[in-house]
Coordinates of C-alpha atoms and ligand atoms in Angstrom, one line a residue:
M47 CA -14.6 -41.9 31.0
K48 CA -16.8 -40.8 34.0
I49 CA -16.0 -38.8 37.0
Q50 CA -16.1 -41.4 39.8
E51 CA -14.8 -39.6 42.9
I52 CA -13.7 -36.2 44.0
A53 CA -11.5 -35.8 47.1
I54 CA -9.7 -33.0 48.8
G55 CA -6.6 -32.7 51.1
T56 CA -4.1 -30.1 52.2
I57 CA -0.4 -29.7 51.2
C58 CA 1.9 -27.7 53.5
I59 CA 5.3 -26.5 52.3
P60 CA 7.6 -24.1 54.1
L61 CA 8.9 -21.1 52.1
V62 CA 12.6 -20.4 51.7
T63 CA 12.1 -16.8 53.1
P64 CA 8.9 -15.0 54.2
F65 CA 6.9 -13.5 51.3
R66 CA 6.0 -9.8 51.9
T67 CA 3.9 -7.5 49.7
A68 CA 2.0 -4.3 50.4
L69 CA -0.9 -6.5 51.4
R70 CA 0.5 -9.4 53.6
T71 CA 3.3 -11.5 55.0
V72 CA 3.3 -15.3 54.6
D73 CA 6.0 -17.9 55.7
S74 CA 4.5 -21.2 54.4
I75 CA 2.2 -22.5 51.7
S76 CA -0.9 -24.4 53.0
D77 CA -3.0 -25.1 49.9
L78 CA -6.0 -27.2 49.2
I79 CA -5.5 -30.1 46.7
V80 CA -8.3 -31.6 44.7
K81 CA -8.0 -35.1 43.4
I82 CA -10.5 -36.3 40.8
T83 CA -10.6 -40.0 39.9
A84 CA -12.2 -41.3 36.7
D85 CA -13.9 -44.7 36.5
D86 CA -10.8 -46.2 34.8
G87 CA -8.7 -45.2 37.8
S88 CA -7.0 -42.2 36.1
V89 CA -6.4 -39.3 38.4
G90 CA -6.3 -35.5 37.9
F91 CA -5.0 -33.0 40.4
G92 CA -5.8 -29.3 41.1
E93 CA -4.7 -26.8 43.7
A94 CA -6.0 -23.7 45.4
P95 CA -4.2 -21.3 47.8
P96 CA -6.3 -19.4 50.3
T97 CA -5.5 -15.8 49.3
A98 CA -8.2 -13.9 51.3
V99 CA -6.7 -10.4 50.7
I100 CA -6.9 -10.8 46.9
T101 CA -9.6 -13.3 46.0
G102 CA -11.6 -13.3 49.2
D103 CA -11.1 -17.1 49.3
T104 CA -10.2 -18.7 52.6
K105 CA -9.3 -22.4 53.2
E106 CA -12.7 -23.0 54.7
S107 CA -14.6 -21.2 51.9
I108 CA -12.7 -23.1 49.2
E109 CA -13.4 -26.4 50.9
A110 CA -17.1 -25.5 51.5
A111 CA -17.6 -24.4 47.8
I112 CA -16.1 -27.7 46.5
R113 CA -17.9 -29.9 49.0
G114 CA -21.3 -28.3 48.8
Y115 CA -21.5 -27.0 45.2
L116 CA -18.8 -27.7 42.7
A117 CA -18.1 -31.4 43.3
P118 CA -21.8 -32.4 43.3
A119 CA -22.3 -30.4 40.1
V120 CA -19.9 -32.6 38.0
V121 CA -19.6 -36.0 39.8
G122 CA -20.8 -38.8 37.6
M123 CA -20.5 -36.8 34.3
E124 CA -18.6 -37.9 31.2
L125 CA -15.1 -36.3 30.9
Q126 CA -15.7 -35.5 27.3
D127 CA -18.4 -33.0 28.4
L128 CA -15.7 -30.7 29.7
D129 CA -17.5 -27.5 28.5
E130 CA -20.7 -28.6 30.1
M131 CA -19.0 -29.3 33.4
M132 CA -17.5 -25.8 33.4
R133 CA -20.9 -24.3 32.7
R134 CA -22.5 -26.3 35.6
M135 CA -19.7 -25.2 38.0
E136 CA -20.1 -21.6 37.0
K137 CA -23.9 -21.8 37.6
A138 CA -23.5 -23.8 40.9
I139 CA -22.0 -20.9 42.9
A140 CA -21.0 -17.3 42.2
K141 CA -17.4 -16.0 42.7
N142 CA -15.3 -18.5 44.6
T143 CA -12.7 -18.4 41.8
S144 CA -10.0 -20.3 43.7
A145 CA -12.3 -23.3 44.4
K146 CA -13.4 -23.3 40.8
A147 CA -9.8 -23.1 39.6
A148 CA -8.8 -26.1 41.7
M149 CA -11.7 -28.1 40.2
D150 CA -11.1 -26.8 36.7
I151 CA -7.3 -27.6 36.8
A152 CA -8.0 -31.2 38.0
L153 CA -10.6 -31.7 35.2
Y154 CA -8.2 -30.3 32.5
D155 CA -5.4 -32.5 33.9
L156 CA -7.7 -35.6 33.7
Y157 CA -9.1 -34.6 30.2
A158 CA -5.6 -34.3 28.7
K159 CA -4.7 -37.7 30.3
L160 CA -7.8 -39.1 28.6
L161 CA -6.3 -37.8 25.2
G162 CA -2.9 -39.1 26.2
K163 CA -1.3 -35.7 25.6
P164 CA 0.5 -33.0 27.6
L165 CA -2.0 -30.3 28.6
Y166 CA -0.2 -27.5 26.7
R167 CA -0.7 -29.4 23.4
V168 CA -4.4 -29.9 24.2
L169 CA -4.8 -26.2 24.9
A170 CA -2.8 -25.1 21.9
E171 CA -4.9 -27.3 19.6
G172 CA -8.0 -25.7 20.9
S173 CA -6.9 -22.3 19.6
S174 CA -6.1 -20.8 16.2
N175 CA -3.4 -18.7 18.0
G176 CA -1.1 -21.4 19.5
A177 CA 2.3 -20.4 20.8
S178 CA 4.7 -19.0 18.2
T179 CA 8.4 -19.2 18.4
Q180 CA 8.7 -15.4 18.5
N181 CA 7.2 -15.7 22.0
A182 CA 10.1 -14.3 24.1
S183 CA 9.4 -15.8 27.5
C184 CA 7.9 -19.0 26.1
T185 CA 9.8 -20.7 23.3
G186 CA 8.2 -24.0 22.7
A187 CA 8.2 -26.0 25.9
E188 CA 10.6 -23.8 27.9
L189 CA 9.7 -20.7 29.9
E190 CA 11.6 -18.1 31.8
T191 CA 10.0 -16.8 35.0
D192 CA 10.8 -13.8 37.0
I193 CA 11.3 -14.0 40.8
T194 CA 9.7 -11.9 43.4
I195 CA 11.7 -9.5 45.6
S196 CA 9.6 -8.9 48.7
V197 CA 9.0 -5.3 49.9
D198 CA 11.3 -4.5 52.8
E199 CA 14.1 -2.1 53.9
T200 CA 16.1 -1.1 50.9
E201 CA 19.3 -2.9 52.0
K202 CA 17.5 -6.2 52.4
M203 CA 15.8 -5.8 49.0
V204 CA 19.2 -5.1 47.4
S205 CA 20.8 -8.2 49.0
D206 CA 17.7 -10.3 48.0
S207 CA 18.0 -9.0 44.4
L208 CA 21.8 -9.8 44.2
R209 CA 21.1 -13.3 45.5
A210 CA 18.4 -13.9 42.9
V211 CA 20.8 -12.6 40.1
A212 CA 23.5 -14.9 41.5
D213 CA 21.0 -17.8 41.3
G214 CA 20.6 -17.1 37.6
F215 CA 17.4 -15.0 37.5
G216 CA 17.5 -12.3 34.8
I217 CA 14.1 -10.8 35.6
L218 CA 13.1 -9.5 39.0
K219 CA 9.6 -8.6 40.1
V220 CA 10.2 -5.9 42.8
K221 CA 7.4 -5.4 45.2
V222 CA 6.8 -1.8 46.2
G223 CA 3.7 0.3 47.2
K224 CA 4.8 1.2 50.7
G225 CA 5.6 4.9 50.4
G226 CA 6.1 6.4 46.9
E227 CA 9.4 8.3 47.5
K228 CA 10.9 5.4 49.4
D229 CA 9.8 3.1 46.5
V230 CA 11.9 5.2 44.0
E231 CA 14.8 4.8 46.4
R232 CA 14.3 1.1 46.6
V233 CA 14.2 0.6 42.9
R234 CA 17.1 2.9 42.3
A235 CA 19.3 1.0 44.8
I236 CA 18.4 -2.3 43.2
R237 CA 19.1 -1.0 39.6
Q238 CA 22.5 0.3 40.8
A239 CA 23.3 -3.0 42.4
V240 CA 22.2 -5.4 39.6
G241 CA 23.4 -3.3 36.7
P242 CA 21.7 -2.4 33.4
D243 CA 21.0 -5.9 32.0
V244 CA 18.6 -7.3 34.5
I245 CA 14.9 -6.8 33.7
L246 CA 13.1 -5.0 36.5
R247 CA 9.3 -5.3 36.9
V248 CA 7.7 -3.2 39.6
D249 CA 4.6 -4.4 41.4
A250 CA 2.8 -1.9 43.7
N251 CA 0.0 -4.3 44.6
Q252 CA -2.5 -1.4 44.8
G253 CA -0.3 0.4 47.3
W254 CA -0.4 3.9 45.7
T255 CA -3.0 6.6 45.1
K256 CA -3.4 7.8 41.5
E257 CA -1.4 11.0 42.2
E258 CA 1.3 9.0 44.1
A259 CA 1.5 6.5 41.3
I260 CA 2.0 9.1 38.5
A261 CA 4.6 11.0 40.6
T262 CA 6.5 7.8 41.5
I263 CA 6.5 6.2 38.1
R264 CA 7.6 9.5 36.5
A265 CA 10.4 9.8 39.0
M266 CA 11.5 6.3 38.1
E267 CA 11.4 7.3 34.4
D268 CA 13.3 10.6 35.0
A269 CA 16.0 8.7 36.9
G270 CA 16.4 6.3 33.9
L271 CA 15.8 3.2 36.0
G272 CA 14.7 1.2 33.0
I273 CA 11.6 -0.4 34.4
E274 CA 9.9 -2.9 32.0
L275 CA 6.4 -2.4 33.5
V276 CA 4.5 -1.3 36.6
E277 CA 1.9 -3.7 37.9
Q278 CA -1.3 -2.6 39.6
P279 CA -0.4 0.9 40.8
V280 CA -3.8 1.7 42.4
S281 CA -6.7 0.0 44.1
Y282 CA -8.6 -2.5 42.0
H283 CA -11.7 -0.4 42.8
D284 CA -10.2 2.6 41.0
F285 CA -10.8 1.9 37.3
H286 CA -10.5 5.6 36.3
G287 CA -7.4 6.0 38.5
L288 CA -5.8 3.1 36.7
Q289 CA -6.8 4.6 33.4
S290 CA -5.3 8.0 34.3
V291 CA -2.0 6.4 35.4
T292 CA -1.8 4.5 32.1
M293 CA -2.4 7.7 30.1
A294 CA 0.0 9.8 32.2
V295 CA 3.2 7.7 32.1
D296 CA 5.4 6.1 29.4
T297 CA 6.1 2.9 31.3
P298 CA 3.6 0.1 30.4
I299 CA 1.0 -0.6 33.1
L300 CA 0.0 -4.2 33.9
A301 CA -3.4 -4.8 35.4
D302 CA -3.5 -7.6 38.0
E303 CA -6.0 -7.3 40.9
S304 CA -8.2 -5.2 38.5
V305 CA -8.8 -8.3 36.2
F306 CA -10.5 -11.4 37.5
S307 CA -13.1 -12.1 34.8
Y308 CA -13.3 -12.0 31.0
E309 CA -15.5 -8.9 31.4
D310 CA -12.9 -7.1 33.6
A311 CA -10.3 -7.8 30.9
Q312 CA -12.6 -6.6 28.1
R313 CA -13.3 -3.3 29.8
I314 CA -9.7 -2.7 30.6
I315 CA -8.6 -3.4 27.1
E316 CA -11.5 -1.6 25.3
E317 CA -11.1 1.5 27.5
H318 CA -7.3 1.3 27.6
A319 CA -7.1 1.4 31.4
A320 CA -3.9 -0.6 31.2
D321 CA -1.5 -1.8 28.6
L322 CA -1.0 -5.4 29.7
I323 CA -3.1 -8.0 31.6
N324 CA -1.9 -10.4 34.3
I325 CA -3.8 -13.7 34.0
K326 CA -3.9 -15.8 37.1
L327 CA -5.9 -19.0 37.3
M328 CA -7.0 -18.2 40.9
K329 CA -8.6 -15.0 39.6
T330 CA -10.2 -16.4 36.5
G331 CA -11.6 -19.5 38.2
G332 CA -9.3 -21.7 36.1
I333 CA -8.1 -22.5 32.6
H334 CA -11.5 -22.3 30.9
Q335 CA -12.1 -18.6 31.6
A336 CA -8.4 -17.9 31.1
L337 CA -8.6 -19.2 27.6
R338 CA -11.4 -16.7 26.9
I339 CA -9.2 -13.8 28.1
C340 CA -6.4 -15.1 25.8
D341 CA -8.8 -15.1 22.8
L342 CA -9.7 -11.5 23.6
A343 CA -6.0 -10.4 24.2
E344 CA -5.0 -12.1 20.9
R345 CA -7.8 -10.3 19.1
Y346 CA -6.6 -6.9 20.4
Q347 CA -2.9 -7.8 20.3
V348 CA -2.5 -7.2 24.0
K349 CA 0.3 -9.0 25.7
C350 CA -0.3 -10.9 28.9
M351 CA 1.6 -12.2 31.8
V352 CA 0.7 -15.5 33.5
G353 CA 1.1 -15.1 37.2
C354 CA 0.4 -17.1 40.3
M355 CA -0.4 -16.6 44.0
L356 CA 1.6 -18.3 46.6
E357 CA 1.0 -21.7 45.0
S358 CA 3.0 -24.9 44.7
K359 CA 3.7 -27.0 41.7
V360 CA 0.2 -28.4 40.8
S361 CA -1.6 -25.2 40.0
V362 CA 1.6 -23.3 38.9
S363 CA 2.3 -26.0 36.4
A364 CA -1.3 -25.5 35.0
G365 CA -0.2 -21.9 34.4
V366 CA 3.0 -23.1 32.7
H367 CA 1.0 -25.3 30.3
L368 CA -1.3 -22.3 29.5
A369 CA 1.6 -20.0 28.9
A370 CA 3.2 -22.6 26.5
A371 CA 0.0 -22.9 24.6
R372 CA -1.0 -19.3 23.9
S373 CA 0.9 -16.6 22.0
C374 CA -0.5 -13.6 23.9
I375 CA 1.3 -14.8 27.0
T376 CA 4.8 -13.3 26.7
M377 CA 5.7 -13.0 30.4
A378 CA 5.7 -15.5 33.2
D379 CA 5.6 -14.8 36.9
L380 CA 5.5 -18.4 38.0
D381 CA 8.0 -18.4 40.9
G382 CA 5.8 -20.2 43.4
P383 CA 7.8 -23.5 43.3
S384 CA 11.1 -21.5 43.4
L385 CA 9.9 -19.9 46.7
C386 CA 9.2 -23.3 48.3
A387 CA 11.9 -24.8 50.5
E388 CA 11.0 -28.3 49.2
D389 CA 9.3 -30.1 46.3
P390 CA 7.1 -32.9 47.6
Y391 CA 5.7 -33.9 44.2
E392 CA 6.6 -36.4 41.6
G393 CA 6.4 -35.6 37.8
G394 CA 5.4 -32.5 36.0
P395 CA 7.4 -29.6 34.6
V396 CA 11.0 -29.1 35.9
Y397 CA 11.8 -25.9 37.7
R398 CA 15.5 -25.0 37.5
G399 CA 16.2 -21.5 38.7
P400 CA 14.5 -19.1 36.3
K401 CA 13.8 -21.8 33.7
I402 CA 10.8 -24.1 33.5
F403 CA 10.9 -27.1 31.2
L404 CA 7.8 -28.8 30.0
N405 CA 7.9 -32.4 29.0
E406 CA 5.7 -34.8 27.1
E407 CA 4.0 -36.5 30.2
S408 CA 0.3 -36.5 29.7
G409 CA -1.9 -34.0 31.5
I410 CA -0.1 -31.5 33.7
G411 CA 2.4 -34.3 34.4
I412 CA 2.2 -34.6 38.2
T413 CA 1.9 -38.2 39.2
R414 CA 2.2 -38.2 43.0
V415 CA 0.8 -35.7 45.5
P416 CA 1.7 -36.8 49.1
V417 CA -1.3 -35.7 51.1
E418 CA -4.2 -37.5 52.8
F419 CA -7.3 -37.1 50.8
A420 CA -10.9 -37.2 52.1
C421 CA -13.7 -38.0 49.6
V422 CA -16.3 -35.2 49.1
A423 CA -18.4 -36.7 46.3
R424 CA -18.8 -40.2 44.7
A425 CA -20.8 -41.3 41.7
Ligands
LIG572 MG1 0.7 -8.6 41.2

């Protein structure tokens, strides 16, 4: 099967409520969709969100990278040469991880369709460390995701948390990083409101200094708030700061913005600058590089989370398939589709509250993407 045509379009979906972190506020998703058509008419889909504050990728830069570099690098190639296509895209343009992810996801979707299998089975077969049934967040073809509680006034965060728990979520990802002392107060109020059984993850999104992070996390520990982990306490620039925080506190530290590439993950793991790694396809440039990080994490027995940006069902579902395929991924932060006010797609994994169910549809499973596509490369 040959790559016949590559086209792009935009999907726009309003969010249920505005999404707020230490870095930004967003009220709708407007993502680029890639559609790759093979010469037998089969179609693969990929997606990329413009997350300029994290990846540096804007809508225009994603489009330009695909149109000018990535699509021409692979159009006309045989789908069986997946590794070679990935190598050519990597060589065609540096960085631009979101654009690469959109292409990579569409190619994996198409490749799994060529094999007539769901993507997670294809990814598990390619590894000696396929998902085990001990995998807490990911037993077989079912995952449990957390849901994000945006950073806001304490009262609002408490009411958002109570609503999420009422909706069935047992794991909350609480966004903080806007004032250390206030952050302790926020998390304390949420813990008091939701009770002891709800799992709380805290994400500072680089919002603290090293000193502030150590003081804040210790204060949460002293108050017995029962935090499962703290994500990205300090700036991604501050490797030694991250390492110092990890050494100074008992709560496990999860590296997010600090880990884009395999090399980032390797340094973090080997120098113990964090305890856990958050893999996001938009940082790694797609599944191909994410699998390398999984190999590394499994070798060092480091547990990983699979996360997403503000993405809808196409690329989030690629993350779902990855999580189901690899044993190192024990935590899922794949709440993008739950934050969307509507689901415009057909097919693919089913998102029901905190649960995500995979099925046996081939590829990622999504069969209909209602956007207008424009061709950017044709064989
Ligand atoms: Mg994060």
